[in-house]
XYZ file of C-alpha atoms in Angstrom:
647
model
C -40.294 -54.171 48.813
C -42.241 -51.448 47.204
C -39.612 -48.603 47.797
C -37.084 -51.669 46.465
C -39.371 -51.735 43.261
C -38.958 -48.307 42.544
C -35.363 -47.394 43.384
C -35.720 -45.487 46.849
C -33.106 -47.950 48.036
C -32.429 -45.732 51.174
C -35.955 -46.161 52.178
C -35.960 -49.666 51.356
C -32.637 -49.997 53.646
C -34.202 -48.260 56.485
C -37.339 -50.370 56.050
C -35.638 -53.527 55.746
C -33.468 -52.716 58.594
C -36.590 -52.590 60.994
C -37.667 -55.386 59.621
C -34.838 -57.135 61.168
C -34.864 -55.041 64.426
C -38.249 -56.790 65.550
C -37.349 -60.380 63.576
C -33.324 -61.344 62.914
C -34.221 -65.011 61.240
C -36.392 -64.231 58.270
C -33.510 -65.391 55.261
C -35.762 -63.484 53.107
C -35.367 -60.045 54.995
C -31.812 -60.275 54.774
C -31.809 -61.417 51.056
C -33.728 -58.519 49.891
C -31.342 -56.022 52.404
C -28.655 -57.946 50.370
C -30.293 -56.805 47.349
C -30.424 -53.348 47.873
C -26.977 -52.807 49.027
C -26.218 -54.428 45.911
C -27.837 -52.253 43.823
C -25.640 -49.355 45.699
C -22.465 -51.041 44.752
C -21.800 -51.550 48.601
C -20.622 -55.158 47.301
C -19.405 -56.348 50.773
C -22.393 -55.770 52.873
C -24.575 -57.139 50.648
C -22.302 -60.612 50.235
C -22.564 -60.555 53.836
C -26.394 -60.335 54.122
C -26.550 -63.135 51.444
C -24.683 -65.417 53.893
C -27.034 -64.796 56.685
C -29.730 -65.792 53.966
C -28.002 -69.020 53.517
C -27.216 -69.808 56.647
C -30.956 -69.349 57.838
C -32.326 -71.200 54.571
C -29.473 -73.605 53.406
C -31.194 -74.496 49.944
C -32.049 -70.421 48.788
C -31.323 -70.477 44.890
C -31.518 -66.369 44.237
C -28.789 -65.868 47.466
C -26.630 -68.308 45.845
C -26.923 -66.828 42.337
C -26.638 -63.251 43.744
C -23.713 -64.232 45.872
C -21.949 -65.649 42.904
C -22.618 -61.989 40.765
C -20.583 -60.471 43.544
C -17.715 -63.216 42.982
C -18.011 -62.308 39.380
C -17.676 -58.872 39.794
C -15.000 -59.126 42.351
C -12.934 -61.230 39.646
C -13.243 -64.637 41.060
C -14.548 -66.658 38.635
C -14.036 -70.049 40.666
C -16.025 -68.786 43.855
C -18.582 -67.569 41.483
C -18.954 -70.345 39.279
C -19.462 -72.655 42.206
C -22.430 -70.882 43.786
C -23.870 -70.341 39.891
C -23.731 -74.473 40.120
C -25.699 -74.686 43.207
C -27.996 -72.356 42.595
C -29.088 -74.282 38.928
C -28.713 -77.643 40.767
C -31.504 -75.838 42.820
C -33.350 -74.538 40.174
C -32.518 -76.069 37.141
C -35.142 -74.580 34.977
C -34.689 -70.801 35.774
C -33.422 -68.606 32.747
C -31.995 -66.194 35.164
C -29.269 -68.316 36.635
C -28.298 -69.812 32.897
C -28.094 -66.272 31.782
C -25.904 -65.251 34.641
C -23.394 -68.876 34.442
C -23.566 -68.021 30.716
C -22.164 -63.944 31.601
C -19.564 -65.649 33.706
C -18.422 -68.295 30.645
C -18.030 -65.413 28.232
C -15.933 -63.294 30.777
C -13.615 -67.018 30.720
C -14.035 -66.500 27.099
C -15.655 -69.927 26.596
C -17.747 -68.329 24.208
C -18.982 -72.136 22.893
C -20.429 -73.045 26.645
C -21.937 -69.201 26.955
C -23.873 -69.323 23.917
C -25.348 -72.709 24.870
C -26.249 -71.478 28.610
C -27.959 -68.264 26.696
C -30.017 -70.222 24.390
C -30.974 -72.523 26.987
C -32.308 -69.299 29.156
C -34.024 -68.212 25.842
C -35.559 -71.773 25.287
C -36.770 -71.266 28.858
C -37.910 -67.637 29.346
C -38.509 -66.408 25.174
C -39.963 -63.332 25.967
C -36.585 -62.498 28.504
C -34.422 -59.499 27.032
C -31.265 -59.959 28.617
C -29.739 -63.698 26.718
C -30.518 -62.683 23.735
C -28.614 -59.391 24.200
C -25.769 -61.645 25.747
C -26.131 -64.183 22.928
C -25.691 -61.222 20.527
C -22.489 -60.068 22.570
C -21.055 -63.685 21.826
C -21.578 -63.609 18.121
C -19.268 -60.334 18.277
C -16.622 -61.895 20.183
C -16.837 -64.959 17.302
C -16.952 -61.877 14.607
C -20.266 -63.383 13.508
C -21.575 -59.752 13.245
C -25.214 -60.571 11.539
C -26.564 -62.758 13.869
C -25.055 -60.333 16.518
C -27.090 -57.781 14.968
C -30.537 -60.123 14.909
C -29.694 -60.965 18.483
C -29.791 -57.390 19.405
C -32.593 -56.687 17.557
C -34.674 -59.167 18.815
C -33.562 -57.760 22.714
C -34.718 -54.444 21.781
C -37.592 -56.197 20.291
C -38.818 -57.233 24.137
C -37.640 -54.306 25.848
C -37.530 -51.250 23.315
C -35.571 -49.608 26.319
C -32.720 -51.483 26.650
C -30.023 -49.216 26.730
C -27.286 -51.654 26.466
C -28.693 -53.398 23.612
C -29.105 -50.482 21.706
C -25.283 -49.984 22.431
C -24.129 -53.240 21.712
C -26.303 -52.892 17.954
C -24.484 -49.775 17.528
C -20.967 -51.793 17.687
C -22.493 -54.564 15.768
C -23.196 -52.018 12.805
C -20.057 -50.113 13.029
C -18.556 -52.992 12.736
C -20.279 -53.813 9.422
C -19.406 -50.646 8.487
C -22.804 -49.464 8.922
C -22.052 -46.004 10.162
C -25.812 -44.051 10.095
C -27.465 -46.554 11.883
C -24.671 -47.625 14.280
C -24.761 -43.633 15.213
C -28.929 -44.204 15.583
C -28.015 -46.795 17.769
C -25.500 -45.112 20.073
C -27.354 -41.832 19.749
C -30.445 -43.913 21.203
C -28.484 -45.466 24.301
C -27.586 -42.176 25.154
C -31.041 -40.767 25.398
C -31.527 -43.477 27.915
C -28.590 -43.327 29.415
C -27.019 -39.925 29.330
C -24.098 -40.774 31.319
C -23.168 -43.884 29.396
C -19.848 -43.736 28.860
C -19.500 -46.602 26.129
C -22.077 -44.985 24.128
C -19.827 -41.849 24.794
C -17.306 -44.003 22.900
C -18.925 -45.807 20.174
C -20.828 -42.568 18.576
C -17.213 -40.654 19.061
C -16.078 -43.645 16.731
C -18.577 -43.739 14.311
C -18.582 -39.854 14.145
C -14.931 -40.127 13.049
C -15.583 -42.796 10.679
C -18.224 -40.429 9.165
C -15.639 -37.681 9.445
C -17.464 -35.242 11.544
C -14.424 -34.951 13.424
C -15.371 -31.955 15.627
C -18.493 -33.678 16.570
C -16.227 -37.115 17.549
C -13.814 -35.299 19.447
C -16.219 -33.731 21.730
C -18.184 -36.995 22.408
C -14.699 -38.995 23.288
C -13.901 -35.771 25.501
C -16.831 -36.293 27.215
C -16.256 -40.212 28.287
C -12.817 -39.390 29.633
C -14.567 -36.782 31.247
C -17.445 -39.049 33.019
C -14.566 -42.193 33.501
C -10.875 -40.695 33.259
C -9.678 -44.121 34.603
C -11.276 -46.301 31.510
C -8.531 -46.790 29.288
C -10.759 -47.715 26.103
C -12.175 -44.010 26.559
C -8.475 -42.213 26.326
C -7.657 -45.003 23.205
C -10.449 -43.172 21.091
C -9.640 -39.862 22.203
C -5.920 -40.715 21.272
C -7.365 -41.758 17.544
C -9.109 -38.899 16.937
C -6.299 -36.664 18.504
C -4.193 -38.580 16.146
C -6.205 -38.092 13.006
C -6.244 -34.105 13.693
C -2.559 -34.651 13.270
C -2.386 -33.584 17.336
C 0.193 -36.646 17.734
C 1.866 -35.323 21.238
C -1.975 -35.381 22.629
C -2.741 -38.874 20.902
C 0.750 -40.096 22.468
C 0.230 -38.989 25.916
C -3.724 -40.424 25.893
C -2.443 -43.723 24.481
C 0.343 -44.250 26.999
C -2.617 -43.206 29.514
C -4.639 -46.326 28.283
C -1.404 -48.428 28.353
C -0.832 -47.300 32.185
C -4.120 -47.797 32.988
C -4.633 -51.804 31.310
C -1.332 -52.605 29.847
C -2.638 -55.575 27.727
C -5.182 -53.031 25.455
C -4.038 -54.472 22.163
C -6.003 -51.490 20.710
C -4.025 -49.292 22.321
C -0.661 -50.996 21.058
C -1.760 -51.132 17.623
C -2.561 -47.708 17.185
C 0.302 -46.280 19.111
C 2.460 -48.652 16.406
C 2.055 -45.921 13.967
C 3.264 -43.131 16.112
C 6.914 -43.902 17.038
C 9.631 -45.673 15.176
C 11.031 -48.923 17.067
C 14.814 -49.469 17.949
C 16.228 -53.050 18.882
C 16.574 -52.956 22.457
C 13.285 -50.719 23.114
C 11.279 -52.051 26.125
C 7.656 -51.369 24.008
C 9.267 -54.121 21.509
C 10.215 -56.266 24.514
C 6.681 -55.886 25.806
C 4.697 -56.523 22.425
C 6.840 -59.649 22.652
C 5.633 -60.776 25.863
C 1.962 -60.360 24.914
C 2.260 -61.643 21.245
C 3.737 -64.810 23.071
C 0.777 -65.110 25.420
C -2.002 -63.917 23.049
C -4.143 -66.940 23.285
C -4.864 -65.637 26.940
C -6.407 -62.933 24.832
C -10.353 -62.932 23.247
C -9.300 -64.401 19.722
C -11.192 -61.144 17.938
C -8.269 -59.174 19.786
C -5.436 -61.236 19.242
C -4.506 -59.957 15.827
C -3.900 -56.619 17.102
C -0.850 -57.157 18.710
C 0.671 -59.647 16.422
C -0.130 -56.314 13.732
C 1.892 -53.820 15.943
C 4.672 -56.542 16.644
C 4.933 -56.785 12.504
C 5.373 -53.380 12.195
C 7.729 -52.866 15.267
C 9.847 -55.771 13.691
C 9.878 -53.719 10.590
C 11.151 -50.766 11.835
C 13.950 -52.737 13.411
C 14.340 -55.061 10.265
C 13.788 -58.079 11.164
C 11.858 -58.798 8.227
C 11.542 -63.068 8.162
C 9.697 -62.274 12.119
C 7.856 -59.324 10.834
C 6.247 -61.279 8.174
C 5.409 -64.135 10.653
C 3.880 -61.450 12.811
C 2.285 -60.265 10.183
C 0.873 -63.603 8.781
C -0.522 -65.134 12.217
C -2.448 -61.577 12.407
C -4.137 -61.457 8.821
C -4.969 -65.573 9.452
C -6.530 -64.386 12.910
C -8.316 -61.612 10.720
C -9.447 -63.454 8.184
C -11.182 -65.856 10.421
C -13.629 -63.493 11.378
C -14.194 -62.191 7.672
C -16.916 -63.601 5.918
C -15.247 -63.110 2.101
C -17.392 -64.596 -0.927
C -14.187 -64.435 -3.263
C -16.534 -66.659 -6.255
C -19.302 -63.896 -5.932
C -16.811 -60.668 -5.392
C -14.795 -61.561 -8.548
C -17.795 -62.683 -10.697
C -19.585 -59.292 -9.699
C -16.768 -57.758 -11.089
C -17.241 -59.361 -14.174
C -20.815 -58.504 -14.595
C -20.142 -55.160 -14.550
C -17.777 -55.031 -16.934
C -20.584 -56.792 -19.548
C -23.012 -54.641 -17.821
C -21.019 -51.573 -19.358
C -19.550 -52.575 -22.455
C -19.315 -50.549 -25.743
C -22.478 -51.313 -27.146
C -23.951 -49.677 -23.830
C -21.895 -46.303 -24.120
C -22.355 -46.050 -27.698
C -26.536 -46.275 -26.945
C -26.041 -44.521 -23.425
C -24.181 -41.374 -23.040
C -24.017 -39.332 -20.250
C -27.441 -37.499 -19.308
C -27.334 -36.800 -15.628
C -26.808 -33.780 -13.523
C -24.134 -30.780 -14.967
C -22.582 -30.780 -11.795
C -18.492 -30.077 -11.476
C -18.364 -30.196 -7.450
C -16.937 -33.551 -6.918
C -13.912 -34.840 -7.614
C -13.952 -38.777 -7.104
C -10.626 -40.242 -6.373
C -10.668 -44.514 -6.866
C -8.223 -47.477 -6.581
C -7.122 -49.819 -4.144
C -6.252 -48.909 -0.473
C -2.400 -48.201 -0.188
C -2.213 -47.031 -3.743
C -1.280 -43.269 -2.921
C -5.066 -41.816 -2.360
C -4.523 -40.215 0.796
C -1.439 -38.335 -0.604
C -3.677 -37.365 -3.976
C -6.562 -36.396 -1.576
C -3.986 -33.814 0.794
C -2.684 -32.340 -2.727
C -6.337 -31.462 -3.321
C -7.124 -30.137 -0.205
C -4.189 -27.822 -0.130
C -6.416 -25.628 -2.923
C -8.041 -22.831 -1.577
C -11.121 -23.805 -3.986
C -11.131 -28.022 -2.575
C -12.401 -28.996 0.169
C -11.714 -32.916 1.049
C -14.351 -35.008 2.085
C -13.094 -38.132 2.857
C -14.693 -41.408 2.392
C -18.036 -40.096 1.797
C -20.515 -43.292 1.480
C -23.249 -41.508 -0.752
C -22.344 -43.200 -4.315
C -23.257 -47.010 -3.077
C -26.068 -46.096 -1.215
C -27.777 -44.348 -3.797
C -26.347 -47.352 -6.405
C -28.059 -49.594 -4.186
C -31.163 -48.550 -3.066
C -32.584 -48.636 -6.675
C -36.221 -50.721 -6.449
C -38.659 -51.774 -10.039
C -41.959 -50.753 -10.157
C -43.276 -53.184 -7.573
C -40.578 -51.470 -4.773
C -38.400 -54.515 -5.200
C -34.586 -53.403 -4.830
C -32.694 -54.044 -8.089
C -28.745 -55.196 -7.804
C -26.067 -52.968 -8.758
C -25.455 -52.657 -12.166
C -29.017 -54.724 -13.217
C -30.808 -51.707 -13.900
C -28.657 -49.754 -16.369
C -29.919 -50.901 -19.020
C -33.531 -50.150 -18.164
C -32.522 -46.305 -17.035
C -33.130 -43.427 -19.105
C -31.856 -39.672 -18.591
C -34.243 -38.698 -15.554
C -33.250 -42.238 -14.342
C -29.988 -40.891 -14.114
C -30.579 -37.589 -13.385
C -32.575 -38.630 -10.212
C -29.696 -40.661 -8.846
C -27.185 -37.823 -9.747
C -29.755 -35.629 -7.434
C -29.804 -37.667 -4.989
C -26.581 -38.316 -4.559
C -25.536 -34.496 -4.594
C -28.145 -34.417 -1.747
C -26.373 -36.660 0.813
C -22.805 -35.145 0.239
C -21.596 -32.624 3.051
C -22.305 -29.074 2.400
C -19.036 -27.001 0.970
C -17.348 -24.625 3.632
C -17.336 -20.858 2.386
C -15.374 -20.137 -0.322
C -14.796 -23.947 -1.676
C -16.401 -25.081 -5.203
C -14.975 -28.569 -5.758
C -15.178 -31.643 -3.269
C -13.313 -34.772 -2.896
C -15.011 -38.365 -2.331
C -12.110 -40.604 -1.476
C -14.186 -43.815 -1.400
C -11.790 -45.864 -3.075
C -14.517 -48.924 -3.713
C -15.870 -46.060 -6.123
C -14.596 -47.899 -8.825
C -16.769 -50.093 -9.491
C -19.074 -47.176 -10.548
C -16.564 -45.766 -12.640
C -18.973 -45.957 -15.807
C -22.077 -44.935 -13.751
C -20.230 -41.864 -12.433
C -19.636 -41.196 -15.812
C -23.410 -41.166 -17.279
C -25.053 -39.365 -13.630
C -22.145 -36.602 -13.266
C -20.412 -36.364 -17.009
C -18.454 -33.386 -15.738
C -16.971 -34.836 -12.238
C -13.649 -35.849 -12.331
C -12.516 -38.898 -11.729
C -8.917 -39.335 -10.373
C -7.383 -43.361 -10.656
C -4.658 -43.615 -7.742
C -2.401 -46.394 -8.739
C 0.677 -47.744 -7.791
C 3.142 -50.803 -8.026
C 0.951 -53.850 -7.744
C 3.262 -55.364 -5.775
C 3.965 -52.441 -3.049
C -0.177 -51.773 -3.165
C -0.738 -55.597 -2.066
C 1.959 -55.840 0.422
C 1.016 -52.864 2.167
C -2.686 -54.049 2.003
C -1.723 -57.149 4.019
C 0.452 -54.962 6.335
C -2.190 -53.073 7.527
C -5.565 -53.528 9.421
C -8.748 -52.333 8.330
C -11.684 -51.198 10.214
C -14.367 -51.981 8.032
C -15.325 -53.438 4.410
C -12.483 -55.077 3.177
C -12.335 -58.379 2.794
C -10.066 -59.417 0.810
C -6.552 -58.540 2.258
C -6.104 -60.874 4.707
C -5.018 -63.766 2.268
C -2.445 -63.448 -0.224
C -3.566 -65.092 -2.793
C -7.372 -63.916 -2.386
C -5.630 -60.403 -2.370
C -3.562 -60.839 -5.600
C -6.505 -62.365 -7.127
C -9.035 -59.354 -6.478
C -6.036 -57.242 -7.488
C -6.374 -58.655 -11.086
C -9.760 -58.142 -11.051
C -9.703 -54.802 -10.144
C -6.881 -53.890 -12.176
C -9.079 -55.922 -15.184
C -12.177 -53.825 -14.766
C -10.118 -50.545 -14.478
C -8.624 -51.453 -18.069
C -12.022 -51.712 -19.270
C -13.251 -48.554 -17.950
C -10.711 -46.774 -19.962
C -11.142 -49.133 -23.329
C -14.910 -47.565 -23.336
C -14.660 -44.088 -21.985
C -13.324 -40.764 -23.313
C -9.469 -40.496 -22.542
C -10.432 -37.769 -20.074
C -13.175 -39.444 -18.150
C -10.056 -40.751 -15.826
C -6.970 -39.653 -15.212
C -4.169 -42.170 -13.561
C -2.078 -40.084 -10.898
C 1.113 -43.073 -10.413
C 2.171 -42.738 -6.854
C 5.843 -43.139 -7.778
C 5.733 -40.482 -10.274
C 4.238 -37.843 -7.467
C 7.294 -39.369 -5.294
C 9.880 -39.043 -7.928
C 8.213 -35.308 -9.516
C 5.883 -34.351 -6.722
C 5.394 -30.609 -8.907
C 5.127 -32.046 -12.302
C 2.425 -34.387 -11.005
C 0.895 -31.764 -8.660
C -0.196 -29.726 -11.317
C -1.204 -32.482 -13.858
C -3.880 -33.262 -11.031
C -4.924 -29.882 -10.253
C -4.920 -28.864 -14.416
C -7.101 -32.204 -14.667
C -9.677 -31.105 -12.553
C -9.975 -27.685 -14.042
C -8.526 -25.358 -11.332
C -5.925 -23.199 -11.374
C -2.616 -23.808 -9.889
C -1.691 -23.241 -6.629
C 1.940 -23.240 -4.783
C 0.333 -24.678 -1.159
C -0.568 -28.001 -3.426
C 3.104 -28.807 -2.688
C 3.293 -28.463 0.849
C 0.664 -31.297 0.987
C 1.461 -32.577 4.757
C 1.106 -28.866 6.151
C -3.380 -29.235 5.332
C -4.973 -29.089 8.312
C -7.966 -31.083 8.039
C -8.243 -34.886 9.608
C -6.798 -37.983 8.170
C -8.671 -40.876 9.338
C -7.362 -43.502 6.744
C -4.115 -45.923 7.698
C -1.965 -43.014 6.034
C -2.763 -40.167 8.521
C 0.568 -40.357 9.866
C 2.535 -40.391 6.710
C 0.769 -37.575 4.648
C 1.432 -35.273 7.974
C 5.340 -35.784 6.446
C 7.501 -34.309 3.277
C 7.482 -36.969 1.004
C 9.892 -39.983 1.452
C 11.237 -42.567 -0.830
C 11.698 -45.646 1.723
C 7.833 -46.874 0.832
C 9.214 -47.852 -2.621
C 9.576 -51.031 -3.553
C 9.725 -52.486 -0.048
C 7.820 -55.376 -0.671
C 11.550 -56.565 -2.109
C 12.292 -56.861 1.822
C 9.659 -59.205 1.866
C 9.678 -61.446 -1.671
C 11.387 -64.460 0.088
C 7.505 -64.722 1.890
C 5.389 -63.545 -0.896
C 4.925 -66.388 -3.250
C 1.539 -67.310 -3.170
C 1.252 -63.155 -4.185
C 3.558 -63.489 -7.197
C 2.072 -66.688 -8.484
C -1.253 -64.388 -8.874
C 0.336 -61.187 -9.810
C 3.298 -62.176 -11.555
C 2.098 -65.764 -13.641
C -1.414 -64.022 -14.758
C -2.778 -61.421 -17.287
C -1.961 -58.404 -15.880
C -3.192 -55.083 -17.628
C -1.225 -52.132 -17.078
C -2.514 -48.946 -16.166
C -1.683 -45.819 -19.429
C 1.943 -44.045 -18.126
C 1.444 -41.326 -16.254
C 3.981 -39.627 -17.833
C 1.181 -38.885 -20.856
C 0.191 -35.337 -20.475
C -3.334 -34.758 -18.994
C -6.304 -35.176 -20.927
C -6.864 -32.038 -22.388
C -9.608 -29.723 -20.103
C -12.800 -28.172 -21.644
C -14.793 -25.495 -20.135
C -17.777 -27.988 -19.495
C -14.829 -30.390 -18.144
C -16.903 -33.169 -20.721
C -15.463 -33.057 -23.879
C -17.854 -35.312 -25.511
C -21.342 -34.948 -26.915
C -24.299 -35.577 -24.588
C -27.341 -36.784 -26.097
C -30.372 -37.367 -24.297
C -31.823 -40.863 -23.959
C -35.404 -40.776 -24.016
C -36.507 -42.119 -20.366
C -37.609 -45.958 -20.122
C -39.687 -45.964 -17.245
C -39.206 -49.478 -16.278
C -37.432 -48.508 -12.965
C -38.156 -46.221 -10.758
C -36.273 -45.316 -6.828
């Protein structure tokens, strides 16, 4: 038993095995041999030895429960769950065996009648780790991602080195979008576990969320590496292969998943993008099959295939099933969203009265001189991507991606008393080094520039609800507005899945509704700035003029022109947005206007955008603001500083 204790399960065999030699009916003896085998994987031999435990002690709760985690792990659940019953009917208050029938619900996905098994093992046991880790992994599967999160947290909270739960927290943030401290998390597991291949996965993710691309590839590498039969580990190498633009590699390690677990809806989703479906094609026949059995699937999976069967029907144009596709996998979505439309709109609002004309004629901008970035805002599927690649075609740009630093350093603002203040509450209190400091500190958590690049791109599109602070912390930034139909921008919206952050796509009237009141506050950013604080690049104009808007971008942010800003789809950098497929292409016409396909569906989408105040964007046909050497254009007074908030 002490060699057991400490993992010398070869002595502990050999011991155990005398044992036996001089005394055969001890059920104990052969429990504990049963053990140890077990914890070699040598799954038969220690199901045996469990019998012989039975057999010599009819009534032994543990052999029955351990018994049953062989059935489990063998895949069947009926053999299992029956010895799980026994062994509670034996021992009815043990947290152990409701935290093991509990594992066994969830893998049934009867996520309802695991949760209540893992509180009950809490209730019994409060300071045991393991149900509230498992409780946590059931909020996940119900896409209630907080109290996942406080489950986890309170695991880790009992046993600080629980590998698995620091994991599992890691998914929980990503999730959230929380992409620094999901890579804490993951980076944690893996000190503890330096062979864990999930953890492998999840910090490969979150790296390519963050877009340290090099970094992700290498850890995904590595979890093929340690499991080249796990077909979740060649799905994320696939992604990132497929955001490098390597789409033969990302091909060949998605059909590897697909071969290796043909129902990984992941897998099916993201391999969607890469080929163009024909009528007859036996990947459409199979996305039918699954689509038609999805409820056999964990419901926080099931919209994945109904979004690759959408887009498969597209391609072949069946557009009245694509848009029922389509629909049953944005209602699945929006299930697990937790969307305060009241709150998100009337934020909105605020910040519009927040920043009115009275503010910039007392407030002008004050912060930091820089000209490195070049901010480029809107809603998703406006065009961004395709602005961004033009960019990063100059030899002097170098393209950033979604870079997260503008709302954290809007948000962490705190009064004198530490207290964090809401975004924009606090503008009216700040003076110039108020400014100044967040224009510092924001400058601080960008990316360092490559050699030879001045100017850098931060593609967070939600950036635009700090239009007008952009304006006062970096006066000479640009600040590039990527808009496009409003129609085509929603539709594709609800075509798509998102990883992380929005919220409001998945219903079509929520959508057209935040569409207004984006498109609302965007009008009001231009009623009280400087015509060249903004400059609106129209996606249809770069698809009907590609050079005439090419260099109206790149004379807007002050550089000079360059021929390569044409051949847009030949930058090598990664894409990890929806587009990174398309902007690897020439430029093609087919994406306009195609919501007309789909207007027979749309009407809860017209009523909003259509029957409403809608507030059109300047033409992009005006020429481009003209460009001063400071790139500002307007006087900058200083504002003496208030003092009444500090970060």
């Amino acid at each position: 038993m002490s060699a057991q204790a400490s993992g010398r399960y070869a002595d502990a065999e050999a011991a155990y095995r005398k044992v036996l030699a001089l005394r055969s009916d001890v059920a104990e003896v052969h429990h504990n041999l049963g053990c140890v085998l077990h914890a070699q994987g040598r799954l038969d031999e220690a199901a045996e030895c469990y019998r012989r435990a039975m057999a010599l002690k009819e009534n032994y709760a543990d052999a029955h429960s351990n018994l049953a985690n062989i059935f489990r792990a063998r895949g069947r659940p009926d053999e299992a769950a029956k010895h799980y019953e026994r062994a509670l009917a034996l021992r009815p208050d043990c947290a152990e065996f409701h935290n093991n029938i509990g594992a066994l619900l969830k893998d049934q996905n009867n996520l309802d009648e695991a949760a209540a098994r893992f509180t009950r093992a809490i209730a019994l046991k409060p300071g045991y780790a393991d149900p509230h880790n498992n409780l946590g992994n059931v909020c996940q599967d119900q896409g209630k991602l907080e109290e996942a999160v406080l489950c986890y947290e309170r695991a880790l909270a009992l046993n600080p080195a629980y590998a698995e739960a620091h994991q599992n927290l890691g998914q929980a943030q990503s999730a959230l979008g929380r992409c620094d401290e999901a890579e804490t998390e993951f980076r944690r597991a893996l000190a503890l576990r330096p062979d864990y291949i999930e953890a492998h996965v999840g910090l490969g993710n979150v790296l390519r969320e963050q877009g340290k691309i090099d970094e992700a590839l290498s850890q995904c590498q590595r979890a093929v590496a340690l499991s080249p039969d796990w077909a979740d580990a060649h799905n994320n190498l696939a992604n990132v292969f497929k955001d490098l633009g390597r789409f033969d590699e990302a091909a060949r390690h998605y059909d590897r998943a697909l071969e290796l677990k043909p129902d990984l809806v992941e897998a099916l989703y993201n391999r969607a993008d890469l080929k163009t479906y024909k009528a007859g094609d036996g990947d459409l026949s199979a996305l039918e099959a699954l689509a038609a059995n999805a409820d056999h699937l964990p419901e926080p999976k099931r919209h994945f295939i109904h979004f690759a069967l959408a887009k498969a029907l597209d391609d072949i144009g069946d557009y009245a099933s694509a848009f029922e596709q389509m629909s049953e996998a944005n209602a699945l979505r929006r299930r697990m969203i937790c969307y305060d439309e009241p709150g998100t709109l009337a934020s909105l609002e605020q910040i519009a009265q927040v920043f009115d004309a009275r503010f910039f004629q007392r407030v002008r901008a004050s912060g930091n001189a820089s000209q490195v970035p070049i901010f480029i805002v809107g809603m998703p599927r406006s065009g961004s991507t395709l602005i961004e690649q033009i960019l990063a075609r100059h030899p002097l740009v170098h393209a950033a991606g979604e870079v997260n630093a503008l709302h954290r350093v809007a948000t962490q603002v705190t009064d004198a008393d530490g207290q964090l203040v809401p975004y924009p509450n606090y503008v009216a209190s700040f003076g110039a080094d108020d400014f100044a400091r967040i224009a510092q500190d924001y400058l601080a958590r960008l990316p360092a520039l490559p050699p030879g690049k001045s100017r850098m791109t931060d593609k967070l599109l939600a950036n635009f609800i700090y239009v007008g602070l952009i304006r006062l912390i970096l006066p000479n930034a640009r600040i590039i507005h990527a808009v496009r139909d409003p129609l085509d921008t929603c539709f594709s919206c609800f075509s798509r899945l998102f990883t992380a952050g929005i919220t409001y796509a998945y219903d079509l009237g929520e959508l057209g509704r935040f569409y207004l009141a984006y498109q609302k506050l965007m009008a009001h950013w231009r009623s009280v700035l400087p015509p060249d604080a903004m400059l609106d690049v129209v996606y249809e104009d770069v698809v009907e003029n590609l050079e005439q808007q090419a260099r109206r971008l790149i004379d807007y942010c002050g550089l000079p022109w360059d021929e390569r800003c044409l051949d847009f789809h030949r930058a090598q950098r990664p894409v990890s947005t929806s587009s990174s497929v398309q902007v690897r292409r020439p430029l093609y016409r087919s994406s306009l206007q195609r919501w007309r396909q789909y207007e027979a569906f749309l009407q809860p989408l017209l009523d909003e955008i259509r029957l409403r105040a809608a507030f059109a964007p300047r033409s992009a046909s005006n020429a481009a603001p003209p460009h001063t050497a400071d790139g500002n254009g307007v006087e900058v007074p200083k504002v003496p500083p208030s003092g009444a908030v500090s970060r």
